[in-house]
Coordinates of C-alpha atoms in Angstrom, one line a residue:
M26 CA 12.1 13.9 72.0
A27 CA 11.3 12.8 69.1
F28 CA 8.5 9.8 68.7
S29 CA 7.9 7.3 65.2
A30 CA 4.2 7.9 64.8
N31 CA 4.3 4.5 64.4
S32 CA 4.2 3.7 68.6
R33 CA 3.2 0.8 69.5
W34 CA 6.6 -1.0 68.5
A35 CA 8.9 2.8 69.2
T36 CA 10.3 3.8 72.0
I37 CA 11.1 7.9 72.5
T38 CA 14.0 9.4 72.3
I39 CA 15.3 13.0 73.8
T40 CA 16.7 15.0 70.9
G41 CA 18.2 18.8 70.7
R42 CA 17.9 21.2 67.9
S43 CA 19.9 21.0 64.7
K44 CA 20.7 21.6 61.7
T45 CA 21.1 20.5 58.3
L46 CA 18.6 20.3 55.5
A47 CA 20.5 18.9 52.8
S48 CA 19.3 14.8 54.4
Q49 CA 16.0 16.2 54.2
S50 CA 16.1 15.9 49.5
H51 CA 18.3 13.3 50.2
I52 CA 15.4 11.0 51.3
L53 CA 13.5 12.6 49.8
Q54 CA 14.8 11.5 46.6
I55 CA 15.2 8.5 47.6
L56 CA 11.8 7.4 48.4
L57 CA 10.2 9.1 44.8
A58 CA 12.9 6.1 43.7
T59 CA 11.1 3.1 45.9
A60 CA 7.6 4.7 44.8
L61 CA 7.9 4.7 41.1
I62 CA 9.8 1.7 41.4
G63 CA 6.8 0.2 42.1
A64 CA 5.0 2.0 40.5
A65 CA 6.4 0.7 37.6
L66 CA 6.4 -3.5 38.8
E67 CA 2.8 -2.6 39.4
L68 CA 2.6 -2.7 36.0
C69 CA 4.7 -4.5 34.7
S70 CA 4.6 -7.5 35.7
P71 CA 2.5 -9.7 34.4
V72 CA 1.9 -12.2 37.3
A73 CA 1.1 -9.5 40.0
G74 CA -2.3 -10.0 38.7
A75 CA -2.9 -13.7 37.9
Q76 CA -5.7 -15.9 38.8
E77 CA -6.9 -12.9 40.4
P78 CA -10.1 -10.9 39.4
D79 CA -9.6 -8.3 36.6
K80 CA -10.4 -5.5 39.1
D81 CA -7.8 -3.0 37.1
Q82 CA -10.6 -0.8 35.5
Y83 CA -11.2 0.4 39.3
H84 CA -10.1 3.4 40.6
L85 CA -10.4 6.4 43.5
F86 CA -13.3 8.2 41.5
N87 CA -14.7 5.1 39.8
P88 CA -15.2 2.2 43.8
T89 CA -15.2 -1.1 43.9
P90 CA -18.3 -2.5 44.2
R91 CA -18.9 -4.1 47.0
H92 CA -19.6 -7.8 45.9
L93 CA -15.8 -7.4 44.2
M94 CA -14.4 -6.0 47.4
R95 CA -11.3 -8.7 49.2
P96 CA -11.8 -9.2 52.8
M97 CA -11.1 -5.5 55.3
S98 CA -7.7 -6.2 56.4
T99 CA -5.1 -4.4 58.8
D100 CA -1.9 -2.2 60.0
R101 CA -3.4 -3.0 63.1
P102 CA -2.4 -4.2 65.3
D103 CA 0.5 -6.1 65.6
A104 CA 4.0 -4.2 64.3
T105 CA 3.6 -6.0 61.6
E106 CA 1.5 -3.9 58.6
S107 CA -0.8 -6.1 56.3
P108 CA 0.4 -6.4 51.9
H109 CA -3.0 -6.3 51.6
T110 CA -4.4 -2.4 50.4
V111 CA -8.0 0.1 50.8
D112 CA -10.0 -1.0 47.3
A113 CA -10.3 0.9 45.0
G114 CA -12.5 3.9 46.0
H115 CA -13.5 2.8 49.6
F116 CA -12.2 4.7 52.5
Q117 CA -10.5 3.3 55.7
V118 CA -10.0 3.4 59.3
E119 CA -8.2 2.5 61.5
L120 CA -7.3 3.9 65.1
S121 CA -5.8 3.6 68.6
F122 CA -8.2 4.7 71.8
A123 CA -5.5 5.0 73.8
E124 CA -1.8 4.3 73.8
Y125 CA 0.2 4.3 77.1
A126 CA 3.9 3.4 76.8
R127 CA 6.5 3.2 79.4
G128 CA 11.0 2.6 79.7
G129 CA 13.6 4.9 79.6
G130 CA 12.6 6.9 82.1
V131 CA 10.2 7.9 80.0
D132 CA 6.4 7.3 80.1
Q133 CA 4.2 8.0 76.3
F134 CA 0.2 8.5 76.4
S135 CA -1.1 9.0 73.3
V136 CA -4.9 8.9 72.8
L137 CA -6.4 8.8 69.9
P138 CA -3.2 8.6 66.5
V139 CA -5.2 8.0 63.3
N140 CA -4.4 6.2 60.1
L141 CA -6.6 7.1 58.0
K142 CA -6.1 5.4 54.2
V143 CA -7.9 5.9 51.4
G144 CA -7.6 2.8 47.9
L145 CA -5.5 4.5 45.4
T146 CA -6.1 1.7 42.6
N147 CA -6.7 -1.9 42.6
R148 CA -2.9 -2.1 44.1
A149 CA -2.1 1.4 46.3
D150 CA -3.7 3.2 48.4
L151 CA -3.5 5.7 50.7
Q152 CA -2.4 6.3 54.1
L153 CA -2.2 9.5 56.5
V154 CA -0.7 9.1 60.2
V155 CA -1.5 12.0 62.3
E156 CA -1.5 11.7 66.4
P157 CA -3.3 14.8 68.0
W158 CA -3.2 14.7 71.4
V159 CA 0.5 13.4 73.2
R160 CA 1.6 13.7 76.7
L161 CA 5.6 13.1 77.6
D162 CA 6.9 12.7 81.4
A163 CA 10.8 12.5 81.2
D164 CA 13.2 12.5 83.4
E165 CA 15.2 14.9 81.8
L166 CA 12.6 17.2 80.9
G167 CA 9.8 16.9 82.5
A168 CA 6.5 16.7 81.1
V169 CA 5.6 18.1 77.5
E170 CA 2.2 17.6 75.4
G171 CA 0.5 18.2 72.3
F172 CA 0.6 17.2 68.7
G173 CA 2.5 14.2 67.4
D174 CA 4.7 13.8 63.8
T175 CA 2.8 13.6 60.7
Q176 CA 3.4 10.3 58.2
V177 CA 2.1 10.0 54.6
R178 CA 3.0 6.5 53.4
L179 CA 2.4 4.9 49.4
K180 CA 1.3 1.4 49.7
I181 CA 2.1 -0.7 47.1
N182 CA 0.0 -4.9 46.5
L183 CA 3.3 -6.7 43.7
W184 CA 1.6 -9.6 44.6
G185 CA -1.8 -11.3 45.9
N186 CA -3.8 -9.2 47.0
D187 CA -7.1 -10.4 45.7
G188 CA -6.6 -14.3 46.9
G189 CA -3.2 -16.5 46.6
P190 CA -0.9 -17.8 49.8
F191 CA 1.5 -15.4 49.7
A192 CA 1.1 -11.3 48.7
L193 CA 3.8 -8.5 49.4
A194 CA 3.7 -5.2 49.1
V195 CA 6.2 -2.0 49.3
M196 CA 5.3 1.0 51.7
P197 CA 7.5 4.1 50.8
F198 CA 6.3 6.9 53.8
V199 CA 7.5 10.5 55.1
Q200 CA 6.8 12.1 58.1
F201 CA 6.3 14.9 58.5
P202 CA 8.1 17.9 61.0
T203 CA 4.5 18.3 62.8
G204 CA 4.5 18.4 65.9
D205 CA 5.4 21.0 68.5
D206 CA 8.3 21.1 70.4
D207 CA 10.1 18.4 71.7
L208 CA 8.0 16.9 70.8
S209 CA 9.3 16.3 67.2
T210 CA 13.1 16.3 65.5
G211 CA 12.0 19.9 63.2
R212 CA 13.3 17.8 60.7
L213 CA 11.5 15.2 57.7
E214 CA 12.4 11.8 58.2
G215 CA 11.3 8.7 55.9
G216 CA 11.7 5.3 55.0
L217 CA 10.5 2.2 53.5
I218 CA 7.8 -0.7 54.4
V219 CA 8.4 -3.9 53.2
P220 CA 5.9 -6.0 54.2
A221 CA 4.6 -9.6 53.1
A222 CA 1.7 -12.2 54.0
F223 CA 2.0 -16.5 53.9
E224 CA -1.3 -18.5 55.0
L225 CA 0.6 -21.7 56.7
P226 CA -1.8 -25.5 57.1
A227 CA -4.0 -25.1 60.3
G228 CA -5.2 -22.3 60.1
F229 CA -2.1 -19.7 60.8
G230 CA -0.5 -17.3 58.8
L231 CA 2.7 -15.7 59.3
G232 CA 3.5 -12.0 58.6
V233 CA 7.0 -10.9 58.3
Q234 CA 8.5 -7.4 57.5
A235 CA 11.6 -5.5 56.9
E236 CA 12.1 -2.2 57.5
V237 CA 14.7 0.9 56.5
D238 CA 14.5 4.1 58.3
F239 CA 16.3 7.1 57.8
L240 CA 15.9 8.7 61.2
R241 CA 17.7 11.9 63.0
D242 CA 19.5 10.8 65.7
A243 CA 19.3 11.1 69.0
E244 CA 21.6 14.5 69.2
N245 CA 19.7 15.6 66.1
A246 CA 23.0 16.8 64.9
D247 CA 22.6 13.9 61.2
Y248 CA 20.9 11.5 59.4
G249 CA 20.7 7.8 60.4
V250 CA 19.4 4.9 59.5
A251 CA 17.8 2.1 61.5
F252 CA 16.4 -1.3 60.5
V253 CA 13.2 -2.4 61.3
H254 CA 12.8 -6.8 61.6
T255 CA 9.4 -8.4 62.3
A256 CA 7.5 -12.1 62.3
A257 CA 3.7 -12.0 63.7
L258 CA 2.0 -15.4 63.6
G259 CA -2.1 -15.8 64.0
R260 CA -4.8 -17.6 64.2
D261 CA -8.5 -17.5 64.4
I262 CA -9.7 -18.6 67.4
S263 CA -13.3 -18.9 68.0
G264 CA -16.0 -17.2 65.3
P265 CA -14.7 -13.7 64.7
L266 CA -12.8 -14.0 68.0
A267 CA -8.5 -14.2 66.6
G268 CA -4.9 -14.1 68.1
Y269 CA -1.8 -13.0 67.0
I270 CA 2.1 -13.3 68.5
E271 CA 4.7 -11.4 67.1
Y272 CA 8.4 -10.6 67.9
I273 CA 9.9 -6.8 66.8
G274 CA 13.2 -5.9 66.9
I275 CA 14.9 -2.3 66.0
A276 CA 18.2 -2.8 65.5
S277 CA 20.0 1.5 65.7
D278 CA 24.0 1.2 66.3
D279 CA 23.4 3.9 63.5
L280 CA 22.0 6.0 65.5
G281 CA 23.7 6.0 68.7
A282 CA 21.2 2.9 70.3
D283 CA 21.6 -0.4 71.9
Y284 CA 19.0 -3.4 69.9
E285 CA 15.5 -3.2 70.9
A286 CA 13.7 -6.8 70.8
Y287 CA 9.7 -6.7 71.5
G288 CA 8.1 -9.4 72.4
A289 CA 4.0 -9.0 71.4
A290 CA 0.6 -10.3 71.2
G291 CA -3.2 -9.2 71.0
L292 CA -6.5 -10.2 70.4
T293 CA -9.3 -8.8 68.0
L294 CA -12.2 -8.6 67.1
G295 CA -14.3 -9.5 63.2
A296 CA -17.2 -7.1 65.2
S297 CA -18.5 -6.8 61.4
D298 CA -17.4 -7.1 57.7
D299 CA -16.1 -3.8 57.9
L300 CA -15.7 -3.7 60.9
Q301 CA -13.1 -5.1 63.5
L302 CA -11.5 -4.0 68.4
D303 CA -7.9 -5.3 68.8
I304 CA -6.0 -5.0 71.6
G305 CA -2.7 -6.0 72.5
V306 CA 0.9 -5.3 74.3
N307 CA 3.9 -4.4 73.9
V308 CA 6.8 -6.2 76.1
G309 CA 10.7 -5.4 75.8
L310 CA 13.1 -8.2 75.3
T311 CA 16.4 -5.9 75.9
D312 CA 17.3 -3.1 77.5
A313 CA 17.3 -0.7 75.2
A314 CA 13.2 -1.6 74.4
A315 CA 10.8 0.2 76.9
D316 CA 9.8 -1.5 79.1
F317 CA 6.4 -2.5 77.7
V318 CA 3.7 -0.4 75.4
V319 CA -0.8 -1.3 75.9
F320 CA -3.0 -0.4 73.4
S321 CA -7.4 -0.7 72.4
G322 CA -8.7 1.1 69.0
L323 CA -10.9 -0.3 65.7
S324 CA -10.8 0.0 62.5
L325 CA -13.4 0.8 60.0
R326 CA -14.1 1.2 56.1
L327 CA -16.4 2.8 54.7

């Protein structure tokens, strides 16, 4: 069985064990090229930094001063990632206390899945996504549990990191098969995420995301492509309390799977400038989607 490290939107697929390593190097070449293109855009675009504070001198070993740090922006609890990065030289921890998903004859329970982030430059951060314990109860195979796969992600902001009505980023990632038997395909997977954010009237904000994933198919016999697309509308409700609603779609015909659609909603509570609590639920809207996913967690900036 295999599952995505971003289990807030993904469903679980039963997979077999199989061959081929050739496509793994192909995936790495694609992701490396994407990262290089993003870095070139970051360095060469004079527009991206226009009308923003000059913070290019700060990096991992020369942290951004506290008074110049932007407001904390998180990639959770919605599935739509933020285009904003962690400030240079600072760390951010985003985790779920627990996540539970049900659908397709499979129950999945995850404890403390976590995204560990570090700001490399003013416009780039490095992320490590780990699932330390996962349990699957499947009609076909019974119960299995153990360590999950691991993602490494590089987010590069291309526009609007320190202000303005629009922000854009690219985030290539590689998923390593660190999961225990029956919890992993045993093969490299990866993809590219492109998140954007817009400020709207009346205090609303819109986040959208396009994502291309290179994944193993249901039989674990070859690689295929899945296209994930999301849109999240959020707004402050009262004081530090905010909420969002979201649409999540997953088109994976190339993997032999039907279209998955989810409606999602959640709340966030800003306990301080560096601590946010959250809770949310995703509800399946199509037969191929999980029935529901529920989760609660926090984000902490250091």
